XYZ file of C-alpha atoms in Angstrom:
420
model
C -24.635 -19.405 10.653
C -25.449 -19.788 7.107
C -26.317 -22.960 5.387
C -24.518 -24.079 2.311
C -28.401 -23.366 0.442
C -28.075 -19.944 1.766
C -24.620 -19.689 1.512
C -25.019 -20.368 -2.392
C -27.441 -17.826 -2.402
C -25.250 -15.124 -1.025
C -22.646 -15.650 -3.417
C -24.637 -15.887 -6.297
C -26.418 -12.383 -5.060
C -23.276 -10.558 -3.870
C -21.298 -11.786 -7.090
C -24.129 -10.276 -9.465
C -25.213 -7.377 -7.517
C -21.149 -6.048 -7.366
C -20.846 -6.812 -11.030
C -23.714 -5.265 -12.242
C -23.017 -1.713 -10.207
C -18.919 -2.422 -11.429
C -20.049 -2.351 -14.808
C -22.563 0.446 -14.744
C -20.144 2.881 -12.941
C -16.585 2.262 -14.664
C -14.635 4.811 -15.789
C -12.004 3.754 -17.624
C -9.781 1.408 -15.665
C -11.797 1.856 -12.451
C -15.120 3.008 -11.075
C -16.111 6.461 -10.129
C -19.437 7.224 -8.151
C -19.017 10.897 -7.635
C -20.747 12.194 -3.989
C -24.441 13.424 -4.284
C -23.503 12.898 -7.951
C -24.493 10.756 -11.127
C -21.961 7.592 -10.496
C -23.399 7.250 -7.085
C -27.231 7.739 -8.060
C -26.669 4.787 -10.106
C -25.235 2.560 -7.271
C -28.018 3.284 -5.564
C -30.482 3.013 -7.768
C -29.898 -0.591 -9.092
C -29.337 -0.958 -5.182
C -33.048 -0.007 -4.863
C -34.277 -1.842 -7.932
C -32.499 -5.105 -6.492
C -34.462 -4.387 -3.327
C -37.666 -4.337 -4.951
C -37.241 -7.673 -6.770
C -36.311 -9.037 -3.408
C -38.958 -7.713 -1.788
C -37.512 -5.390 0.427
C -38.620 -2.495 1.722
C -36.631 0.847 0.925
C -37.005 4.152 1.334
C -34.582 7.547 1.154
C -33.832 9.903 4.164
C -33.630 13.434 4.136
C -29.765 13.537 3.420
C -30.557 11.474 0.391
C -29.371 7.987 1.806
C -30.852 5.124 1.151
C -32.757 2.614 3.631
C -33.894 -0.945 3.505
C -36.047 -3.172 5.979
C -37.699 -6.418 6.101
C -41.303 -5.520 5.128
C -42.355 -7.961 8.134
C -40.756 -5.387 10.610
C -42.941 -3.601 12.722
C -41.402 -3.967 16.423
C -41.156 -0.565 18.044
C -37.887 -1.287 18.815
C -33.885 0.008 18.573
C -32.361 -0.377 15.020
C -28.971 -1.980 13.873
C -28.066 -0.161 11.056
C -25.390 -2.084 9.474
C -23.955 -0.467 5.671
C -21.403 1.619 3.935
C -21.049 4.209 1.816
C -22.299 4.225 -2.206
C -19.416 6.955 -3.374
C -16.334 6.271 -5.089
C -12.786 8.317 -5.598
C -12.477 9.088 -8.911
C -11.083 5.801 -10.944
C -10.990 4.086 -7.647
C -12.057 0.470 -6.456
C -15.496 -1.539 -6.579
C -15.538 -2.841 -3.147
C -14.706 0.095 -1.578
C -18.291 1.091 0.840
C -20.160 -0.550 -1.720
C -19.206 -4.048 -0.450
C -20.079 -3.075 2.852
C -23.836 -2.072 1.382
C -24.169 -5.371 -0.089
C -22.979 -7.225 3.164
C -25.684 -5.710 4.968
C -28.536 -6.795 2.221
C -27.026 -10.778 2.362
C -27.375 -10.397 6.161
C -30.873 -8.996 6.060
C -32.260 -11.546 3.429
C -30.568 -13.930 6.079
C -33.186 -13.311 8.809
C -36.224 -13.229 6.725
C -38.507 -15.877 8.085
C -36.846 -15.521 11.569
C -35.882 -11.601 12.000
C -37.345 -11.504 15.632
C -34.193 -13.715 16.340
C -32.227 -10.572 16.027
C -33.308 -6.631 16.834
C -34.746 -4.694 14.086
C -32.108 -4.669 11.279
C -31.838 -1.712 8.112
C -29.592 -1.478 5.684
C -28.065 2.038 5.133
C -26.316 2.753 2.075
C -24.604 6.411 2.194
C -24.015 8.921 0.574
C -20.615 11.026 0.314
C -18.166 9.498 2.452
C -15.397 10.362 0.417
C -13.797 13.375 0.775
C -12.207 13.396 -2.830
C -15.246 15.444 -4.580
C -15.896 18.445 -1.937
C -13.386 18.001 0.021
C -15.005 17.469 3.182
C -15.493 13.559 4.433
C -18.684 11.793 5.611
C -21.173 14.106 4.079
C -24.295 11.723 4.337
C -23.507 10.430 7.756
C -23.135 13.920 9.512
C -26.071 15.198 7.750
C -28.078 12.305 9.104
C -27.028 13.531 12.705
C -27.114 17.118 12.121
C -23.521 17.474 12.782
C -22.417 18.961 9.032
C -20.090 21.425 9.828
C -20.880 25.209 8.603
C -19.930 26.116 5.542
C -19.777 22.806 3.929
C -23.076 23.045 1.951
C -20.764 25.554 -0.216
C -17.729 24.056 -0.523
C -17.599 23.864 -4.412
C -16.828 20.749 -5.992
C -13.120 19.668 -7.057
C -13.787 20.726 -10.744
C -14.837 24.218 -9.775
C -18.211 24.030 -10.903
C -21.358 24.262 -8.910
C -21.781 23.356 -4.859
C -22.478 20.667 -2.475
C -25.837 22.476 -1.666
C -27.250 22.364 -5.224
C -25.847 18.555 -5.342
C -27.429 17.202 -2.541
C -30.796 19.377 -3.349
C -30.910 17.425 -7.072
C -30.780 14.418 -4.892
C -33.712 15.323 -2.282
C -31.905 16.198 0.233
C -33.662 18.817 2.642
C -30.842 21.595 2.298
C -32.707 24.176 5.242
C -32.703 21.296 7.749
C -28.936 20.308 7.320
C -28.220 23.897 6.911
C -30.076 24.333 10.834
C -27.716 21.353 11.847
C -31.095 19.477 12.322
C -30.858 15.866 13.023
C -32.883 13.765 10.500
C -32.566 10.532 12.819
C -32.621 10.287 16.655
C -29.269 8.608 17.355
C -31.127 7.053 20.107
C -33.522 4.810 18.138
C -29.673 2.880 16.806
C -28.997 0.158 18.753
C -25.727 -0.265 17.028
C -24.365 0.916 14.021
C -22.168 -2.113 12.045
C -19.962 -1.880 9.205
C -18.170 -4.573 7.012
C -15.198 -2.841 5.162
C -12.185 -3.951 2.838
C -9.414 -2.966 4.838
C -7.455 -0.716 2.413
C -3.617 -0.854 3.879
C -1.332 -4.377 3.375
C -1.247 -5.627 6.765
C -4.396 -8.268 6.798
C -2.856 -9.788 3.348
C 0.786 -9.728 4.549
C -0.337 -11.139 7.967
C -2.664 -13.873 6.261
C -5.699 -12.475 8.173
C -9.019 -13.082 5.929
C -11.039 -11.271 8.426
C -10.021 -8.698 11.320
C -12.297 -6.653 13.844
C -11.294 -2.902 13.511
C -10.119 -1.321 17.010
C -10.558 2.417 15.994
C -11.081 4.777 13.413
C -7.731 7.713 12.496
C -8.919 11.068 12.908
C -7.230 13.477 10.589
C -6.155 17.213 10.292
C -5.868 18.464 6.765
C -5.856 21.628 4.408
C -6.540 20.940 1.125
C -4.749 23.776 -0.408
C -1.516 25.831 1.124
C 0.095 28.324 -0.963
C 3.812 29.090 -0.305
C 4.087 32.187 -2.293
C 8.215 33.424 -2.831
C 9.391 35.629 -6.346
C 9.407 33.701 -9.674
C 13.148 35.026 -11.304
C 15.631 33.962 -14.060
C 17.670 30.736 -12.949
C 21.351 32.049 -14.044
C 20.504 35.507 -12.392
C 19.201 35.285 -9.235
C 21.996 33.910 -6.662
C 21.045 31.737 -3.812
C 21.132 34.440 -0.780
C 18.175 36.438 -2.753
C 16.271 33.712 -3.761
C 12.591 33.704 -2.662
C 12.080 29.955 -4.142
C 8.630 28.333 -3.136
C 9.508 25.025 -4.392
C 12.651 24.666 -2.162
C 10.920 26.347 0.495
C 8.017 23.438 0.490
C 10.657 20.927 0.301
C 12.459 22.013 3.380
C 9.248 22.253 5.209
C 8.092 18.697 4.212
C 11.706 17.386 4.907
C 11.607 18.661 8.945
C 8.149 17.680 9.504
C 9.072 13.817 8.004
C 12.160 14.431 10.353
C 8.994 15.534 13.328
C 7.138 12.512 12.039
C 9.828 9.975 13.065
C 10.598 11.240 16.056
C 6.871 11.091 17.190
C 6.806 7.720 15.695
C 10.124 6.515 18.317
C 8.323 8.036 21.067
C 5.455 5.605 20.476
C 2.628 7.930 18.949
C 0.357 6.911 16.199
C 0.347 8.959 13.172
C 0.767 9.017 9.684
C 1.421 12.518 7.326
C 0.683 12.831 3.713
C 1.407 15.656 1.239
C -0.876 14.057 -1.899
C -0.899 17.282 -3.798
C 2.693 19.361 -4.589
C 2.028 21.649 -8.136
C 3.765 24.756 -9.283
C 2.376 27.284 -11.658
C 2.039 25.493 -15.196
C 1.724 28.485 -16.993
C 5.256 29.751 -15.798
C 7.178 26.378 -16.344
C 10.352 26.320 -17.755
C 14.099 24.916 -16.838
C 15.370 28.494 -16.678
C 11.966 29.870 -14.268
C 12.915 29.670 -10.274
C 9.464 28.484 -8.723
C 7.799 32.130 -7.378
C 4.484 29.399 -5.878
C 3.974 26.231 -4.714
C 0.534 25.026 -3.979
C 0.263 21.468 -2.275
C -2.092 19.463 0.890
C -1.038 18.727 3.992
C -2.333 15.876 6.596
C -1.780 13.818 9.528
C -4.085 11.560 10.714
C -3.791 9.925 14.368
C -5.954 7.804 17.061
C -5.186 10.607 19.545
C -6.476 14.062 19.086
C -3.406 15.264 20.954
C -1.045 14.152 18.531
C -3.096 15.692 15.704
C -3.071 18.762 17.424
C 0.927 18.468 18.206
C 1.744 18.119 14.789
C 0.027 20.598 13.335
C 1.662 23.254 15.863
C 4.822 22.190 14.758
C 3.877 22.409 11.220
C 2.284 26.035 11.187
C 5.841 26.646 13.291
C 7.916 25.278 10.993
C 6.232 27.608 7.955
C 7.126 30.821 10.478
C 10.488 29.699 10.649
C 10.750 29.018 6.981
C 9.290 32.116 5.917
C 12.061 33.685 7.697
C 14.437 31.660 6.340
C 13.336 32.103 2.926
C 12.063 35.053 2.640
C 8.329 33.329 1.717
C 5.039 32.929 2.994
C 2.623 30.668 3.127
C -1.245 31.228 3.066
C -4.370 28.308 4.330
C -7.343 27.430 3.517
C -9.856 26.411 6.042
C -8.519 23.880 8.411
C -10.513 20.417 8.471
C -10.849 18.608 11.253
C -12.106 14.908 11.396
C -12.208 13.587 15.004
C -10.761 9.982 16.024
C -13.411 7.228 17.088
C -12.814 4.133 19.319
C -15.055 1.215 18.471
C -17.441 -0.156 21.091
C -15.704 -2.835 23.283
C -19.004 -4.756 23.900
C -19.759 -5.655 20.297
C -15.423 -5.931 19.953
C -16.088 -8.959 22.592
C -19.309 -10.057 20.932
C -18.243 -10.479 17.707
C -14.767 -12.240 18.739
C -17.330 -14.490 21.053
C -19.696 -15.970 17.998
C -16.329 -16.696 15.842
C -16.472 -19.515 14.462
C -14.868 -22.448 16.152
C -10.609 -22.471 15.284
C -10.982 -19.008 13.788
C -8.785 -16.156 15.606
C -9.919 -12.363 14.764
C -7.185 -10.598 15.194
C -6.958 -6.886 15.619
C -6.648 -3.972 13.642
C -6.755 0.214 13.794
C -7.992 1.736 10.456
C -6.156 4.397 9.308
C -8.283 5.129 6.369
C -11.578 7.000 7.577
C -15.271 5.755 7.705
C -18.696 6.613 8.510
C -18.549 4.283 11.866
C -16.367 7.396 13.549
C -19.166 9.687 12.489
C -21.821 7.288 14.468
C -19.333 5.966 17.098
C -18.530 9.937 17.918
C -22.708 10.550 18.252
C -22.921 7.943 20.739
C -24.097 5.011 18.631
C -21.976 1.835 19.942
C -20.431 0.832 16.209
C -18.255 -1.636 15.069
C -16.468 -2.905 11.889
C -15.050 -6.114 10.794
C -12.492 -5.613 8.086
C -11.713 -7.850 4.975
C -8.875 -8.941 3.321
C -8.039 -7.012 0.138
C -5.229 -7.019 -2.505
C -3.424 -4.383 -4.038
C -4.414 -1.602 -1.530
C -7.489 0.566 -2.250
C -8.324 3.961 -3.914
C -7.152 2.359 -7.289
C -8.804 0.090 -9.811
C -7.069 -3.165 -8.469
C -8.889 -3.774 -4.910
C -8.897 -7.646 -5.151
C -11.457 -8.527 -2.736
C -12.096 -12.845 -2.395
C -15.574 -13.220 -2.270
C -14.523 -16.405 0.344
C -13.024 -13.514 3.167
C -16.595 -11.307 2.036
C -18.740 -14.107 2.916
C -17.011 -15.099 6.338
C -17.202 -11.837 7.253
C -20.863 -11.846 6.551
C -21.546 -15.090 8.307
C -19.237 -13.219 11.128
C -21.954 -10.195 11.543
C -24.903 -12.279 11.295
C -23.843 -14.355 13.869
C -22.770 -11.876 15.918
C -26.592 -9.783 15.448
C -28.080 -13.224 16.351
C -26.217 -14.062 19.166
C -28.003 -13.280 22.405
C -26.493 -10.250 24.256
C-alpha cells in the first residue's frame, strides 16, 4: 500500500512523465506513435531518459523493446514483467499502452529499498501492438517469443512505403532471429506477466467501476482488404436484372451477416463484427457511375475460437451465394488470425484478495486486443486490471482520472507484494 509521501510522488511522476510524452508525440488533435516508427522511438526514449534520472536500470531486447530493473536486482530468480505497449493509432489517445508503461515504473520505484518483498520485477514497454500501421497486431510481443507469424516482416506499411523488416532493423531489432521464429526470452524465466490498461469500451464508466480485473482477452479474425469486383456502367442504362453492382453487392453481404450476428448473439455467443473500411473507386465517382468495385475490411472478434471460426464460414458462404446472385466476385487478402486468451485465475483471485478493504473489483472481458493474450497464449500466467476511461479510446479524447490510475497501481503493487 502506498503512503500518502509516496502516493504524492506517483502522481507528481505519472502526471509529468504522460505530459511530457503527450506533448512530444501530438499530432494534431491527438497523438500518434507509429510501430517500430519515429512517434514511438520518442515514447521510449524520454521513457529511457526518465529511467536514467531515476536511476533505473534499462536496457533494449532484440525485438527493440524496452526493459527496466531495479539496479539492486540480482536474485536468480522468475521475473514479473508488468507493462504495455509504447505505439499509438494514428491521432489516437495518450493513455492508451503508454499508461500501462508508466504504471509499471510507479510500481517499481515503489519497491526500491524493499524489492526482495516481492519477486524480481521489470518493466517492459513494447513495441507495435497496434495493428493500425502493418496491419498485423502485437508485433513486439510475438517477436519476443518467437511466435511472429511468416510473412509479417514484409507486410508493407499502411502508406505503401517501405516494410516492417527495414522498420524494426532501424530500431535494432535482430531481423534473422525473428525471421527463424527464434525466441529472444525463455517464457519460462516470467513468473507472471501483468498489465494495467484503460479499458477502451463504456461499460466501467456507465457501471461506475473505477477499477475492474479483465477476465479474457477477444481473439479476432480479420482481412484487411476484400475486393468485390462487379461492371462499372451508366446509371440510366443499365437495368437492374444486368447489373453487376459491387456497392449493393457489399451491402447485402454486410446486411445478412449483421442479420448472422444477432442470431449468434440470442443464442448466447460472444462476438462482435466490424466493417471499418467500405471505399469505392475515387477516380470513377460520379452520380451517374454504377459502382464496378468495392474494397472494404471485415472482422469478428470472439472469446471462443469456435465462434470465430463459425462466422467466418458463413461469411465466405454468404460471398458464394452473393456472387451468384449478383453476378460479382469477391477476392482476399491473407486471412489474420489473432487467438483468444483467458487470464490466469490464480492472480484473478489474488488480486481481488489484496483489494482494498470496501472496494469490489468487478469483472470484465476485453474486447479490444492486448499483448497479455500474446503472453497468456505462451504459457505465462498474465493478468490485467482495467481503468476507467471517458469518451472511449482510439480517438484524442481518452479521459483517464489520474485517481482510478493510481488505485489501480496501488491494486498491482499490492497484489505483487502479497504473499502467494
Amino acid at each position: 500500500m502506498m503512503s500518502c509521501d509516496t502516493l504524492l510522488d506517483a502522481r507528481e511522476l505519472a502526471q509529468s512523465l504522460l505530459a511530457e510524452i503527450r506533448q512530444a508525440t501530438t499530432d494534431g488533435p491527438g497523438v500518434t506513435r507509429e510501430s517500430y516508427g519515429q512517434g514511438e522511438n520518442t515514447a521510449l526514449r524520454i521513457i529511457e531518459e526518465r529511467a536514467r534520472e531515476l536511476g533505473l536500470h534499462h536496457e533494449c531486447d532484440r525485438a527493440g523493446n524496452l526493459w527496466l530493473s531495479l539496479p539492486e536486482e540480482n536474485r536468480d530468480l522468475p521475473f514479473l514483467a508488468i507493462g504495455s505497449h509504447a505505439d499509438s493509432v494514428p491521432q489516437g489517445g495518450n493513455f492508451d499502452g503508454l499508461a500501462g508503461i508508466v504504471a509499471g515504473m510507479l510500481i517499481l520505484l515503489g519497491l526500491r529499498g524493499r524489492h526482495e518483498e516481492a519477486a524480481p520485477l521489470k518493466v517492459l514497454a513494447l513495441r507495435g501492438e497496434e495493428s493500425a500501421w502493418y496491419g498485423k497486431a502485437y508485433l513486439g510481443s510475438l517477436s519476443l517469443l518467437g511466435k511472429l507469424p511468416a510473412g509479417t516482416l514484409v507486410r508493407r506499411h499502411r502508406d505503401g512505403t517501405g516494410v516492417l523488416s527495414e522498420a524494426m532493423s532501424r530500431c535494432g531489432a535482430d531481423i534473422e532471429a525473428i525471421q527463424r521464429g527464434e525466441p529472444l526470452i525463455d517464457p519460462a524465466q516470467m513468473a507472471a506477466y501483468l498489465e494495467l490498461h484503460i479499458e477502451q469500451g463504456p461499460v466501467m464508466v456507465n457501471r461506475g467501476w473505477p477499477v475492474a480485473l479483465v477476465t479474457g482477452i477477444r481473439g479476432n479474425v480479420r482481412h484487411n482488404l476484400i475486393r468485390c469486383i462487379g461492371e462499372t456502367g451508366h446509371s440510366g442504362a443499365v437495368p437492374r436484372w444486368l447489373r453487376k453492382d459491387a456497392l449493393l453487392a457489399v451491402a447485402e453481404l454486410l446486411s445478412r451477416m449483421d442479420e448472422h450476428w444477432r442470431v449468434l448473439l440470442q443464442m448466447g455467443m460472444d462476438m462482435v463484427m466490424t466493417t471499418g473500411i467500405c471505399s469505392t473507386a475515387a477516380q470513377s465517382h460520379a452520380v451517374s457511375v454504377i459502382p464496378g468495385e468495392v474494397a472494404f475490411s471485415f472482422e469478428v472478434r470472439s472469446q471462443d475460437t469456435q465462434t470465430l471460426e463459425r462466422f467466418y464460414t458463413l461469411m465466405r458462404d454468404e460471398c458464394l451465394a452473393i456472387e451468384r446472385d449478383r453476378n460479382v466476385r469477391f477476392e482476399f487478402d491473407e486471412r489474420l488470425f489473432t487467438e483468444p486468451a483467458t487470464m490466469d485465475a490464480a492472480w484473478l483471485n489474488r488480486l481481488e484478495a489484496v483489494a482494498p478493504a470496501g472496494v469490489k473489483l468487478e469483472r470484465i472481458a476485453s474486447g479490444a486486443g492486448h499483448d497479455a493474450a500474446v503472453f497468456a497464449n505462451a504459457g505465462v500466467p498474465s493478468a490485467m486490471v482495467f481503468i476507467r476511461n471517458e469518451n472511449g479510446s482510439h480517438n484524442p479524447f481518452e479521459a483517464m482520472d489520474i485517481d482510478d490510475f493510481l488505485m489501480g497501481v496501488d491494486l498491482l503493487t499490492r497484489a505483487v507484494t502479497a504473499k502467494a
